[in-house]
Coordinates of C-alpha atoms and ligand atoms in Angstrom, one line a residue:
G88 CA 33.3 18.0 -4.8
M89 CA 31.0 15.3 -5.8
S90 CA 29.2 16.1 -9.0
V91 CA 26.4 13.9 -10.1
K92 CA 25.8 13.2 -13.7
K93 CA 24.6 9.6 -13.7
I94 CA 22.1 8.1 -11.3
C95 CA 21.4 4.4 -10.9
C96 CA 18.4 3.1 -9.0
I97 CA 18.4 -0.6 -8.0
G98 CA 14.8 -1.8 -7.8
A99 CA 12.2 -1.0 -10.5
G100 CA 9.2 -1.3 -8.3
Y101 CA 6.4 1.0 -7.1
V102 CA 9.0 3.3 -5.6
G103 CA 12.1 3.1 -7.9
G104 CA 10.1 3.4 -11.1
P105 CA 8.0 6.5 -10.4
T106 CA 10.7 8.2 -8.3
C107 CA 13.4 7.9 -11.0
S108 CA 11.0 8.8 -13.8
V109 CA 10.2 12.1 -12.1
I110 CA 13.9 12.7 -11.4
A111 CA 14.7 12.1 -15.1
Y112 CA 11.7 14.3 -16.1
K113 CA 12.8 17.2 -13.9
C114 CA 16.6 16.9 -14.4
P115 CA 17.1 16.6 -18.2
E116 CA 20.9 16.9 -17.9
L117 CA 21.1 13.8 -15.6
Q118 CA 21.1 10.2 -17.0
V119 CA 18.9 8.0 -14.9
T120 CA 19.1 4.2 -15.2
V121 CA 16.7 2.0 -13.2
V122 CA 17.8 -1.6 -12.9
D123 CA 16.2 -4.8 -11.6
V124 CA 17.0 -8.5 -11.4
N125 CA 13.5 -9.2 -12.7
P126 CA 13.7 -9.2 -16.5
Q127 CA 9.9 -9.3 -17.0
R128 CA 9.5 -6.1 -14.9
I129 CA 12.2 -4.3 -16.9
A130 CA 10.6 -5.5 -20.2
Q131 CA 7.3 -4.0 -19.0
W132 CA 8.9 -0.7 -18.1
N133 CA 10.3 -0.6 -21.7
S134 CA 6.9 -1.4 -23.2
D135 CA 3.6 0.4 -23.7
E136 CA 2.1 -1.4 -20.7
L137 CA 4.0 -0.4 -17.6
P138 CA 4.2 -2.9 -14.8
I139 CA 2.3 -0.6 -12.4
F140 CA -0.8 1.6 -12.8
E141 CA -0.4 5.1 -11.5
P142 CA -2.2 8.2 -12.8
S143 CA 0.1 10.3 -15.1
L144 CA 3.0 7.8 -14.9
D145 CA 2.6 6.9 -18.6
E146 CA 3.1 10.5 -19.7
V147 CA 6.1 11.1 -17.5
V148 CA 7.8 7.9 -18.6
K149 CA 7.1 8.4 -22.3
S150 CA 8.5 12.0 -22.2
C151 CA 11.9 10.8 -21.0
R152 CA 12.4 7.1 -21.7
G153 CA 15.2 6.6 -24.2
R154 CA 16.3 10.2 -23.7
N155 CA 17.7 10.3 -20.1
L156 CA 15.7 7.6 -18.5
F157 CA 16.6 3.9 -19.1
F158 CA 15.3 0.6 -17.7
S159 CA 17.8 -2.2 -17.7
T160 CA 18.7 -5.6 -16.3
D161 CA 22.4 -4.8 -16.4
V162 CA 22.8 -3.9 -12.8
D163 CA 26.6 -4.0 -12.8
Q164 CA 27.0 -1.5 -15.7
A165 CA 24.7 0.9 -14.1
I166 CA 26.5 0.7 -10.8
L167 CA 29.9 1.2 -12.5
E168 CA 28.7 4.4 -14.3
A169 CA 26.7 6.1 -11.6
E170 CA 28.0 8.6 -9.0
L171 CA 24.8 8.2 -7.0
I172 CA 23.0 4.9 -6.4
F173 CA 19.5 4.6 -5.0
I174 CA 18.7 1.3 -3.3
S175 CA 15.0 1.0 -3.8
V176 CA 14.4 -2.8 -3.3
N177 CA 11.7 -4.4 -1.3
T178 CA 12.1 -4.8 2.4
P179 CA 9.2 -7.2 3.3
T180 CA 8.3 -8.6 6.7
K181 CA 10.6 -11.6 7.4
N182 CA 8.6 -14.8 7.1
Y183 CA 11.3 -17.0 8.6
G184 CA 13.8 -17.2 11.4
L185 CA 14.6 -14.6 13.9
G186 CA 12.0 -11.8 14.0
K187 CA 9.6 -13.8 11.8
G188 CA 6.4 -12.0 11.1
R189 CA 7.7 -8.7 12.4
A190 CA 11.3 -7.8 11.5
A191 CA 12.0 -6.2 8.1
D192 CA 13.9 -8.6 5.8
L193 CA 17.1 -6.7 4.7
K194 CA 18.5 -9.5 2.5
F195 CA 17.8 -7.6 -0.7
V196 CA 19.3 -4.3 0.6
E197 CA 22.3 -6.2 1.8
S198 CA 22.8 -8.0 -1.5
C199 CA 22.7 -4.5 -3.2
A200 CA 25.4 -3.3 -0.9
R201 CA 27.6 -6.3 -1.6
R202 CA 27.1 -5.9 -5.3
I203 CA 28.1 -2.3 -5.2
A204 CA 31.2 -3.1 -3.1
E205 CA 32.2 -5.8 -5.6
I206 CA 31.6 -3.8 -8.8
A207 CA 32.5 -0.2 -8.0
K208 CA 35.7 1.3 -9.5
S209 CA 35.0 4.8 -8.2
S210 CA 33.5 6.6 -5.2
K211 CA 29.8 6.4 -4.8
I212 CA 27.0 8.1 -2.9
V213 CA 24.7 5.2 -1.8
V214 CA 21.2 6.3 -1.0
E215 CA 18.9 4.2 1.1
K216 CA 15.5 4.8 -0.4
S217 CA 13.9 1.6 0.8
T218 CA 12.2 1.7 4.2
V219 CA 14.5 0.2 6.7
P220 CA 14.9 -0.2 10.5
V221 CA 17.0 2.4 12.3
K222 CA 20.7 1.9 11.9
A223 CA 20.4 0.0 8.6
A224 CA 22.7 2.6 7.0
E225 CA 25.3 1.5 9.5
S226 CA 25.1 -2.1 8.2
I227 CA 25.3 -0.9 4.6
T228 CA 28.3 1.3 5.5
N229 CA 30.0 -1.7 7.2
I230 CA 29.6 -3.9 4.2
L231 CA 30.9 -1.3 1.8
K232 CA 33.9 -0.4 4.0
A233 CA 34.8 -4.0 4.7
N234 CA 35.1 -4.6 1.0
V235 CA 36.4 -1.3 -0.1
K236 CA 39.1 -1.0 -2.8
P237 CA 41.9 1.6 -2.6
G238 CA 41.0 5.1 -3.7
I239 CA 37.2 4.5 -3.4
K240 CA 35.0 6.3 -0.9
Y241 CA 31.4 5.7 0.1
Q242 CA 28.9 7.9 1.7
V243 CA 25.6 6.3 2.7
L244 CA 22.5 8.6 3.0
S245 CA 19.0 7.9 4.2
N246 CA 16.3 9.4 1.8
P247 CA 13.0 7.7 2.7
E248 CA 10.2 7.9 0.2
F249 CA 6.8 9.4 1.2
L250 CA 4.9 8.9 -2.0
A251 CA 1.5 7.2 -1.7
E252 CA 0.3 4.8 -4.3
G253 CA -2.5 6.2 -6.4
T254 CA -1.1 9.7 -6.2
A255 CA 2.6 8.9 -6.6
I256 CA 3.3 11.3 -9.5
G257 CA 1.6 14.2 -7.8
D258 CA 3.3 13.4 -4.5
L259 CA 6.7 13.2 -6.2
L260 CA 6.2 16.4 -8.2
N261 CA 5.0 18.4 -5.2
P262 CA 6.2 16.7 -2.1
D263 CA 5.3 17.9 1.4
R264 CA 9.0 17.5 2.2
V265 CA 12.1 15.6 1.1
L266 CA 14.1 14.1 3.9
I267 CA 17.8 13.5 3.7
G268 CA 19.8 12.0 6.5
G269 CA 23.6 11.8 6.4
E270 CA 26.7 11.5 8.5
Q271 CA 27.6 14.6 10.5
T272 CA 31.0 15.0 8.9
S273 CA 32.2 17.2 6.0
E274 CA 32.1 14.3 3.6
G275 CA 28.7 13.3 4.9
Q276 CA 27.4 16.8 4.4
E277 CA 28.9 17.1 1.0
A278 CA 26.9 14.0 0.0
V279 CA 23.7 15.4 1.5
S280 CA 24.2 18.5 -0.6
A281 CA 24.8 16.5 -3.8
L282 CA 21.5 14.6 -3.3
G283 CA 19.8 17.9 -2.2
W284 CA 21.0 19.5 -5.5
V285 CA 19.1 16.8 -7.5
Y286 CA 15.8 17.5 -5.7
Q287 CA 16.4 21.3 -5.9
H288 CA 15.7 21.0 -9.6
W289 CA 12.0 21.1 -8.7
V290 CA 11.5 21.0 -4.9
P291 CA 11.7 24.4 -3.0
R292 CA 14.8 24.5 -0.7
E293 CA 12.8 24.9 2.4
K294 CA 11.0 21.6 1.8
I295 CA 14.3 19.7 1.8
I296 CA 14.9 18.7 5.4
T297 CA 18.3 17.4 6.4
M298 CA 19.1 15.6 9.6
N299 CA 21.2 12.8 11.0
T300 CA 20.9 9.4 9.4
W301 CA 19.2 7.7 12.4
S302 CA 16.5 10.5 12.7
S303 CA 15.8 10.2 9.0
E304 CA 15.4 6.4 9.1
L305 CA 13.2 6.6 12.2
S306 CA 11.1 9.4 10.7
K307 CA 9.9 7.2 7.9
L308 CA 8.8 4.5 10.4
A309 CA 7.3 7.2 12.6
A310 CA 5.3 8.8 9.7
N311 CA 3.7 5.5 8.7
A312 CA 3.1 4.5 12.3
F313 CA 1.2 7.8 12.9
L314 CA -0.8 7.4 9.7
A315 CA -1.8 3.8 10.5
Q316 CA -2.6 4.8 14.0
R317 CA -5.1 7.5 12.8
I318 CA -6.9 4.8 10.7
S319 CA -7.0 2.4 13.6
S320 CA -8.2 5.1 16.0
I321 CA -11.1 6.1 13.8
N322 CA -11.9 2.5 13.1
A323 CA -11.9 1.8 16.9
M324 CA -14.4 4.7 17.2
S325 CA -16.5 3.1 14.4
A326 CA -17.1 0.0 16.5
I327 CA -18.4 2.3 19.3
C328 CA -20.7 4.1 16.8
E329 CA -22.2 0.9 15.6
V330 CA -23.5 -0.1 19.0
T331 CA -24.5 3.4 20.3
G332 CA -26.2 5.1 17.4
A333 CA -23.4 7.6 16.9
D334 CA -22.2 8.2 13.3
V335 CA -18.5 7.8 12.7
S336 CA -18.5 10.3 9.8
E337 CA -20.1 12.9 12.1
V338 CA -17.5 12.2 14.8
A339 CA -14.7 12.4 12.2
H340 CA -16.0 15.7 11.0
A341 CA -16.3 17.0 14.5
I342 CA -12.8 16.1 15.6
G343 CA -11.3 16.9 12.2
T344 CA -12.2 20.6 12.6
D345 CA -9.9 20.8 15.5
S346 CA -6.8 22.2 13.8
R347 CA -4.5 20.2 16.1
I348 CA -6.1 17.0 14.9
G349 CA -6.8 18.0 11.2
N350 CA -9.3 16.4 8.9
K351 CA -7.2 14.2 6.7
F352 CA -6.9 10.4 7.0
L353 CA -9.9 10.1 9.4
K354 CA -12.2 8.0 7.3
A355 CA -13.5 4.8 8.9
S356 CA -13.1 1.7 6.7
I357 CA -12.5 -2.0 6.5
G358 CA -8.9 -1.2 7.6
F359 CA -5.7 -0.1 6.0
G360 CA -3.9 -2.2 3.4
G361 CA -0.9 -1.8 1.1
S362 CA 2.6 -3.0 1.3
C363 CA 3.8 -0.5 3.8
F364 CA 1.7 0.3 6.9
Q365 CA 1.5 -3.1 8.5
K366 CA 5.1 -4.0 7.5
D367 CA 6.5 -0.7 8.8
V368 CA 4.5 -0.7 12.1
L369 CA 5.7 -4.3 12.7
N370 CA 9.2 -3.3 11.8
L371 CA 8.9 -0.5 14.5
V372 CA 7.5 -3.0 17.0
Y373 CA 10.3 -5.4 16.5
L374 CA 12.8 -2.6 16.7
C375 CA 11.3 -1.6 20.1
E376 CA 11.6 -5.1 21.4
C377 CA 15.2 -5.4 20.3
L378 CA 15.9 -2.1 22.1
N379 CA 14.3 -3.5 25.3
L380 CA 11.3 -1.1 25.1
P381 CA 8.4 -3.6 25.5
E382 CA 5.8 -1.0 26.5
V383 CA 6.4 1.0 23.4
A384 CA 6.3 -2.2 21.3
A385 CA 2.9 -3.1 22.7
Y386 CA 1.6 0.3 22.1
W387 CA 2.3 0.2 18.4
Q388 CA 1.4 -3.5 18.0
K389 CA -2.2 -2.5 18.9
V390 CA -2.4 -0.4 15.8
V391 CA -2.0 -3.6 13.7
D392 CA -4.3 -5.6 16.1
I393 CA -7.2 -3.1 15.6
N394 CA -6.7 -3.4 11.9
D395 CA -7.1 -7.2 11.9
Y396 CA -10.1 -6.8 14.3
Q397 CA -11.8 -4.3 12.0
R398 CA -11.5 -6.7 9.0
R399 CA -12.8 -9.6 11.0
R400 CA -15.6 -7.5 12.5
F401 CA -16.8 -6.5 9.0
S402 CA -16.8 -10.1 7.7
N403 CA -18.7 -11.2 10.7
Q404 CA -21.2 -8.4 10.2
I405 CA -21.8 -9.7 6.6
I406 CA -22.3 -13.2 7.9
Q407 CA -24.6 -12.2 10.7
R408 CA -26.8 -9.9 8.6
L409 CA -27.2 -12.7 6.0
F410 CA -29.1 -14.6 8.6
N411 CA -25.9 -16.1 10.1
T412 CA -24.9 -18.1 7.1
V413 CA -23.3 -17.3 3.8
T414 CA -22.7 -20.9 2.8
S415 CA -23.5 -21.3 -0.9
K416 CA -24.7 -17.7 -1.0
T417 CA -23.3 -15.5 -3.7
I418 CA -21.6 -12.3 -2.6
A419 CA -20.5 -9.6 -5.0
I420 CA -17.2 -7.9 -4.0
L421 CA -16.6 -4.5 -5.6
G422 CA -12.9 -3.6 -5.5
F423 CA -9.9 -5.7 -4.7
A424 CA -7.0 -3.2 -4.8
F425 CA -6.0 -1.9 -1.4
K426 CA -7.2 1.6 -2.4
K427 CA -8.5 3.4 -5.4
D428 CA -6.4 4.4 -8.4
T429 CA -3.9 1.6 -8.0
G430 CA -3.8 -2.0 -9.2
D431 CA -1.8 -3.0 -6.1
T432 CA -3.3 -5.6 -3.9
R433 CA -0.6 -6.2 -1.4
E434 CA -2.1 -6.6 2.1
S435 CA -5.5 -5.4 0.7
S436 CA -8.3 -5.8 3.2
A437 CA -10.4 -7.3 0.4
I438 CA -8.2 -10.4 0.4
Y439 CA -8.9 -11.0 4.1
I440 CA -12.7 -10.2 3.7
C441 CA -12.9 -12.6 0.8
Q442 CA -11.0 -15.3 2.6
H443 CA -13.2 -15.0 5.6
L444 CA -16.3 -15.5 3.4
L445 CA -14.7 -18.3 1.5
E446 CA -14.0 -20.1 4.8
E447 CA -17.7 -20.1 5.3
G448 CA -18.3 -21.6 1.8
A449 CA -19.6 -18.5 0.1
H450 CA -19.5 -18.0 -3.6
I451 CA -17.9 -14.7 -4.5
N452 CA -18.1 -12.6 -7.6
I453 CA -15.2 -10.1 -7.8
Y454 CA -14.9 -7.0 -9.9
D455 CA -12.0 -4.5 -9.8
P456 CA -11.3 -2.0 -12.5
K457 CA -7.5 -2.4 -12.4
V458 CA -6.6 -5.7 -10.8
K459 CA -5.9 -8.7 -13.1
K460 CA -7.7 -12.0 -12.7
E461 CA -4.5 -13.9 -12.1
Q462 CA -3.5 -11.6 -9.3
I463 CA -6.8 -12.0 -7.5
L464 CA -6.7 -15.8 -7.7
K465 CA -3.1 -15.8 -6.6
D466 CA -3.9 -13.5 -3.6
L467 CA -6.9 -15.7 -2.5
S468 CA -4.8 -18.9 -2.7
S469 CA -2.3 -17.5 -0.2
R470 CA -4.2 -19.6 2.4
P471 CA -4.5 -23.0 0.5
E472 CA -6.1 -24.6 3.6
I473 CA -9.3 -22.8 2.9
F474 CA -9.8 -24.9 -0.2
D475 CA -10.2 -28.6 0.3
S476 CA -9.5 -29.4 -3.4
P477 CA -7.6 -27.5 -6.1
D478 CA -10.8 -26.9 -8.1
R479 CA -12.5 -25.4 -5.1
L480 CA -11.1 -22.0 -5.6
N481 CA -12.4 -21.8 -9.2
E482 CA -15.7 -23.2 -8.0
L483 CA -16.2 -20.5 -5.4
V484 CA -14.6 -17.5 -7.1
T485 CA -15.7 -15.8 -10.2
I486 CA -13.8 -12.7 -11.6
C487 CA -16.3 -10.4 -13.4
P488 CA -15.8 -7.9 -16.2
D489 CA -17.9 -5.2 -14.5
A490 CA -20.0 -4.4 -11.3
Y491 CA -23.3 -5.3 -12.9
T492 CA -22.2 -8.8 -13.8
A493 CA -20.7 -9.3 -10.3
A494 CA -24.0 -8.2 -8.7
A495 CA -26.4 -10.2 -10.8
D496 CA -28.1 -13.0 -8.8
S497 CA -26.1 -12.2 -5.7
H498 CA -27.4 -11.9 -2.1
A499 CA -25.2 -9.1 -1.1
L500 CA -22.9 -6.4 -2.6
V501 CA -19.8 -5.5 -0.6
I502 CA -17.7 -2.4 -1.3
C503 CA -14.1 -3.2 -0.5
T504 CA -12.3 -0.4 -2.4
E505 CA -13.4 3.2 -2.8
W506 CA -13.1 3.4 -6.6
D507 CA -15.0 6.5 -7.8
E508 CA -17.0 4.5 -10.3
F509 CA -18.7 2.5 -7.5
A510 CA -20.5 5.7 -6.3
N511 CA -22.0 6.3 -9.7
L512 CA -23.4 2.9 -10.6
D513 CA -27.1 2.4 -11.6
Y514 CA -28.2 0.9 -8.3
K515 CA -31.8 0.6 -9.4
K516 CA -30.7 -1.8 -12.2
I517 CA -28.4 -3.6 -9.7
Y518 CA -31.2 -4.0 -7.2
S519 CA -33.5 -5.5 -9.9
H520 CA -31.0 -8.2 -10.7
M521 CA -30.2 -9.2 -7.1
L522 CA -31.8 -11.8 -4.9
K523 CA -34.1 -10.4 -2.2
P524 CA -33.6 -9.3 0.4
A525 CA -30.7 -7.5 -1.3
F526 CA -28.0 -6.3 1.0
V527 CA -25.3 -3.6 0.5
F528 CA -22.3 -3.5 2.8
D529 CA -20.4 -0.3 2.3
G530 CA -16.9 -0.9 3.7
R531 CA -15.6 2.5 2.5
L532 CA -18.5 4.9 3.2
I533 CA -18.7 6.0 -0.5
L534 CA -22.4 5.3 -1.3
D535 CA -25.5 7.4 -0.9
H536 CA -27.1 5.2 1.8
N537 CA -30.5 6.9 1.9
S538 CA -31.2 6.5 -1.8
L539 CA -30.1 2.8 -1.5
L540 CA -32.6 2.4 1.3
D541 CA -35.3 4.0 -0.8
L542 CA -34.6 1.5 -3.6
G543 CA -35.3 -1.3 -1.2
F544 CA -31.7 -2.4 -0.2
H545 CA -30.8 -3.3 3.3
V546 CA -27.8 -1.2 3.9
E547 CA -24.9 -1.8 6.3
V548 CA -22.1 0.6 6.7
I549 CA -19.0 0.9 8.9
G550 CA -19.6 3.1 11.9
K551 CA -23.3 3.7 11.6
R552 CA -26.5 1.8 12.1
L553 CA -29.0 2.1 9.2
T554 CA -31.2 -0.9 9.3
R555 CA -31.5 -1.4 13.0
D556 CA -34.7 -3.3 13.0
I557 CA -33.5 -6.9 12.2
S558 CA -37.1 -8.3 12.6
R559 CA -38.2 -6.1 9.7
V560 CA -35.4 -7.5 7.6
V561 CA -36.2 -11.1 8.5
R562 CA -39.9 -10.8 8.0
T563 CA -40.0 -9.3 4.5
P564 CA -39.5 -12.5 2.4
A565 CA -41.7 -14.6 4.6
A566 CA -44.5 -12.1 4.9
G567 CA -47.0 -14.2 3.0
S568 CA -46.7 -17.2 5.3
T569 CA -47.8 -15.5 8.5
Ligands
NAI693 P1 8.6 -3.6 -5.2 O1 8.5 -5.0 -4.7 O2 7.5 -3.0 -6.0 O3 10.0 -3.4 -6.0 C1 11.2 -3.8 -5.5 C2 12.0 -4.3 -6.7 O4 13.3 -4.6 -6.3 C3 11.5 -5.6 -7.3 O5 11.2 -5.4 -8.7 C4 12.7 -6.6 -7.2 O6 12.8 -7.4 -8.3 C5 13.8 -5.6 -7.1 N1 15.0 -6.2 -6.4 C6 15.1 -6.9 -5.3 N2 16.3 -7.3 -5.0 C7 17.1 -6.8 -6.0 C8 18.5 -6.8 -6.3 N3 19.4 -7.4 -5.4 N4 18.9 -6.2 -7.4 C9 18.1 -5.6 -8.2 N5 16.8 -5.5 -8.0 C10 16.3 -6.1 -6.9 O7 8.8 -2.7 -3.8 P2 8.3 -1.2 -3.6 O8 6.9 -1.1 -3.3 O9 8.9 -0.3 -4.7 O10 9.1 -0.8 -2.3 C11 10.5 -0.6 -2.3 C12 10.9 0.0 -0.9 O11 10.3 1.3 -0.8 C13 10.4 -0.8 0.3 O12 11.4 -0.7 1.3 C14 9.1 -0.1 0.7 O13 8.9 -0.2 2.1 C15 9.5 1.4 0.4 N6 8.3 2.2 0.1 C16 7.3 1.8 -0.6 C17 6.2 2.6 -0.9 C18 5.0 2.1 -1.7 O14 4.0 2.8 -1.7 N7 5.1 1.0 -2.3 C19 6.2 4.0 -0.4 C20 7.3 4.4 0.3 C21 8.4 3.5 0.6

C-alpha cells in the first residue's frame, strides 16, 4: 500500500500556505514541506511577518513551523522525498493567445508536472489542488506517463480547495466537505484512500466525498459559478430596487427564509472580487465553448457581465450624485481589499471603482486597514492609459493612515470593503471635517443609514433609495442666493 509520511506542496500562496499549515498542525507525525520558486515569499513564510494576512494563521504556523512544517525554495529535494505532492500553483486567466481573457493558464501546473517527472526516483501521488478546467488531470497524467522512469508509478488525484479568504483557517479546520476525485481503478482508489487518510486526522469521514476525477474537477468550477451567480442575481435585483422603491435587503431577507434558497451569500454589493470567482466562471465559459455548448457558455458569461455592470453602475451613481462631475473633487475610499479580513486585492471591486473615478479626474484618498500602499498604487496603475503623465497617479491618489484622514476635506465617502471598523467610526466627527453637502456611498450595506441622514449626510446605498429628492440636495448649499 501507499503509506504517506512526507508531503510536499508546490506553491506557497493563499491556498498552499494555509492548507499545508493546517495539515501539519493536525498530523504531527507527517512532515510537510511547502516549496515555491519565489524566494521572497518563502523568506516571508519563515519570518514573523507572513506573506498573507489570515485570522489565526500566525498561531497555526508558529505552532508547527520547524517541527513538521517547512517552507523552502528547494523544490527538487521536497519532490524527491515526498510520497504525496500537492500542486497548488496559480492558474490565472490567460492574457495571451488562444482563449485569451477566459481560459485558465495551465503553464504553471504543467511545469510542476514536468519537474516531478524529471526529478522523481519513486512512485508519487500527485494531487491537483489548484482550480483547473475539467480533464486537466488527464494532461498531468499524460506528461507524467510520457516521462516515466522504470519502477515508478503515478496516481493523479483531484482535490479542489474550498477555503474562502478571510476565514481560511476556520474553513480548513472545519470544512463543509473535502472532495477527492480519482481514477476508478484499484490503484486510483488506493491513492484516494491515502489522501483521505490524511484528512481523516481531523475531518469526519462522512464529510470526505470521493468521486471520479472529472466530477471533482467540475464540482469546483460549479461551486464557484453558483456562488458568483447568487451575488450577480441579488445585484441584478438591487438595480430594480433602486428604481422602484423596493429595498434589496428586505427582498434578500424575504427570499432567504425560503429553505430551498437559504439566506447566505445574498448581500447586494459593488460586486464580487477576489482571484477566483471571475477567473473560474470564465474558465467554465471557455470550457463550454470548447465543448460546443454556446448556450451554456452565454448563460454563465452573464454572471460576469452583471458584475462588471454593477461596478460601473455604482461609479456612475457617485458621479451623478456629485452633480455630474467629480473632476478635481476629493473622494474618500474606505477599503481596498476585495473583502474584509484579508489583505488580498486581486480583482477587488475597489480597483475598478477607483479607476472609474480617476478617469474622471477625481482626487482619491484611500484607506484600508490591511492593504499596503505599494499594492494599492500597483493595482491602480494596471491601466496606465488613465494617467497622462507618470506623476499623475501620485497627484491624484493619496494613501491615508486611517479613515478620518481619508475623509477630511473630501466631498464624498465611499465604502468599498465591509471591514467591521467602518461601521463603528465617529461619523459626527467625519461629517464635521467634510465638505458640504457631504455624501456617503455605502457599497456594502454596513452603515446605519438613518443615523447618517440625521447627522446631515446625503446617503446613497446599493439597492435602496434614501435621498430621493435630488432638488433638496442641490438647493442646500445655494439656499442663500434665492
Ligand atoms: P497564489 O498566486 O497566491 O500562489 C501560487 C504560488 O505558486 C505563487 O507563490 C507562485 O510563486 C508559485 N508557483 C508558481 N509556479 C510554480 C512552480 N512551477 N514551482 C513552484 N512554485 C510555483 O495562488 P493561490 O491564491 O494560492 O491559488 C492557487 C490555486 O488555488 C489557484 O488555482 C486558485 O484558483 C486555487 N484556489 C484559490 C483560492 C483562494 O482563495 N485564493 C481558493 C480555492 C482555490
